Amino acid sequence: MAPWPPKGLVPAVLWGLSLFLNLPGPIWLQPSPPAQSSPPPQPHPCHTCRGLVDSFNKGLERTIRDNFGGGNTAWEEENLSKYKDSETRLVEVLEGVCSKSDFECHRLLELSEELVESWWFHKQQEAPDLFQWLCSDSLKLCCPAGTFGPSCLPCPGGTERPCGGYGQCEGEGTRGGSGHCDCQAGYGGEACGQCGLGYFEAERNASHLVCSACFGPCARCSGPEESNCLQCKKGWALHHLKCVDIDECGTEGANCGADQFCVNTEGSYECREMDKMESGCWVGGPSRTLTPPSPQDVDECETEVCPGENKQCENTEGGYRCICAEGYKQMEGICVKEQIPESAGFFSEMTEDELVVLQQMFFGIIICALATLAAKGDLVFTAIFIGAVAAMTGYWLSERSDRVLEGFIKGR
């Protein structure tokens, strides 16, 4: 229960203010609790042991020129043993081995402190490598380089060059891991001794392998060129040693939603949302491909799009058409040369009966003109008249007369 407010205005105001400040504030004014961050991954015990040994060796280097720090160093070394192998130096080194925040180092040091003391006083001469003696042989936390696992088995590729020198052996140097090789980019195989997907052997000898990249969409190849492909990546098809893009939108290989349209990309496709105001042409099938309208017309005639002789391309809005060249016409799918008709005669539109009458009138005029000249007594014209009458009569009666005269009158 809150105390009763004191008497007087000022004390009462101060009492109310203090009471108000001690009340919990609204939720939106209260500070949010700090975000819970995931704890950092714990290092492998072998790595912790290696760090401890490395720090111990640095401490030895730091104290190599130190002594007991008393006034008579010669007497101290003679009677209290030499400083370099003394317990005093060991304690000074161990005090600085682990940082204050390195919990794993402190825990391991606590477990192995007696082993470190045993090595310091009794094992240094026969086992000068503290890491090997402590971490591998005594605590069995680590393995020699190039080995892995509880039994320290050799990594793929051997202990000299694990993973062929082109990868990392999982668990190498520890009592854990699978020994699987994590190969560098471009390398593959159990021991990274082969070229990986999308790479080819550019150079190889007994101890050296160089893998170079294939041409973009090639999964396997014999060289770096576009025409060196042997196998294609997903979304591409092999055609005459080249990888060509598969149009998933046109081959019903796409799977887009009801309100989406398919857009083909290199080696894949995209399903994009259909805008209500968007216009275009739908292509049938489950891929629901939309061909959006082009912002301006493309002249397809700039490329060779009309095969065949005597054909030419005519560009249209949004497309093109193939027509025959000038002087040619379309006939049964090909362009053939047009036949130019011969010029017609003056009397080409006349009927056969009209031609007969006209022939008779023509010969009548000629005979009358000759007869008039002969009547004047001129022997020459008389002879011509008689000969013309005889010749025209004979020719008139011949089978060819009509054809010749008809051709003559028609201009043939």
Tab-separated table of C-alpha atoms in Angstrom, residues 16 55 57 66 94 103 109 112 134 145 187 203 211 230 242 249 261 280 308 311 317 323 338 357 372:
chain	number	residue	atom	x	y	z
A	16	GLY	CA	2.794	12.432	-6.415
A	55	SER	CA	49.526	-19.743	-26.854
A	57	ASN	CA	54.635	-21.703	-26.987
A	66	ASP	CA	63.414	-13.854	-17.707
A	94	LEU	CA	49.983	-20.902	-17.908
A	103	PHE	CA	35.644	-20.513	-21.935
A	109	LEU	CA	43.349	-26.269	-19.498
A	112	SER	CA	44.831	-31.111	-18.973
A	134	LEU	CA	49.189	-33.558	-25.595
A	145	ALA	CA	48.123	-33.850	-41.001
A	187	TYR	CA	37.722	-29.825	-59.878
A	203	GLU	CA	46.867	-29.620	-68.901
A	211	CYS	CA	41.003	-27.434	-65.406
A	230	LEU	CA	29.706	-32.809	-75.318
A	242	LYS	CA	26.614	-26.735	-79.694
A	249	CYS	CA	7.395	-21.514	-73.057
A	261	PHE	CA	2.489	-15.495	-68.521
A	280	GLY	CA	-0.689	-8.900	-76.094
A	308	GLY	CA	13.291	-19.108	-103.399
A	311	LYS	CA	11.019	-13.583	-104.555
A	317	GLU	CA	3.316	-3.528	-89.617
A	323	ILE	CA	5.917	-11.505	-103.017
A	338	GLU	CA	5.018	-13.223	-117.026
A	357	VAL	CA	-17.238	-7.929	-146.426
A	372	THR	CA	-10.587	3.083	-164.874
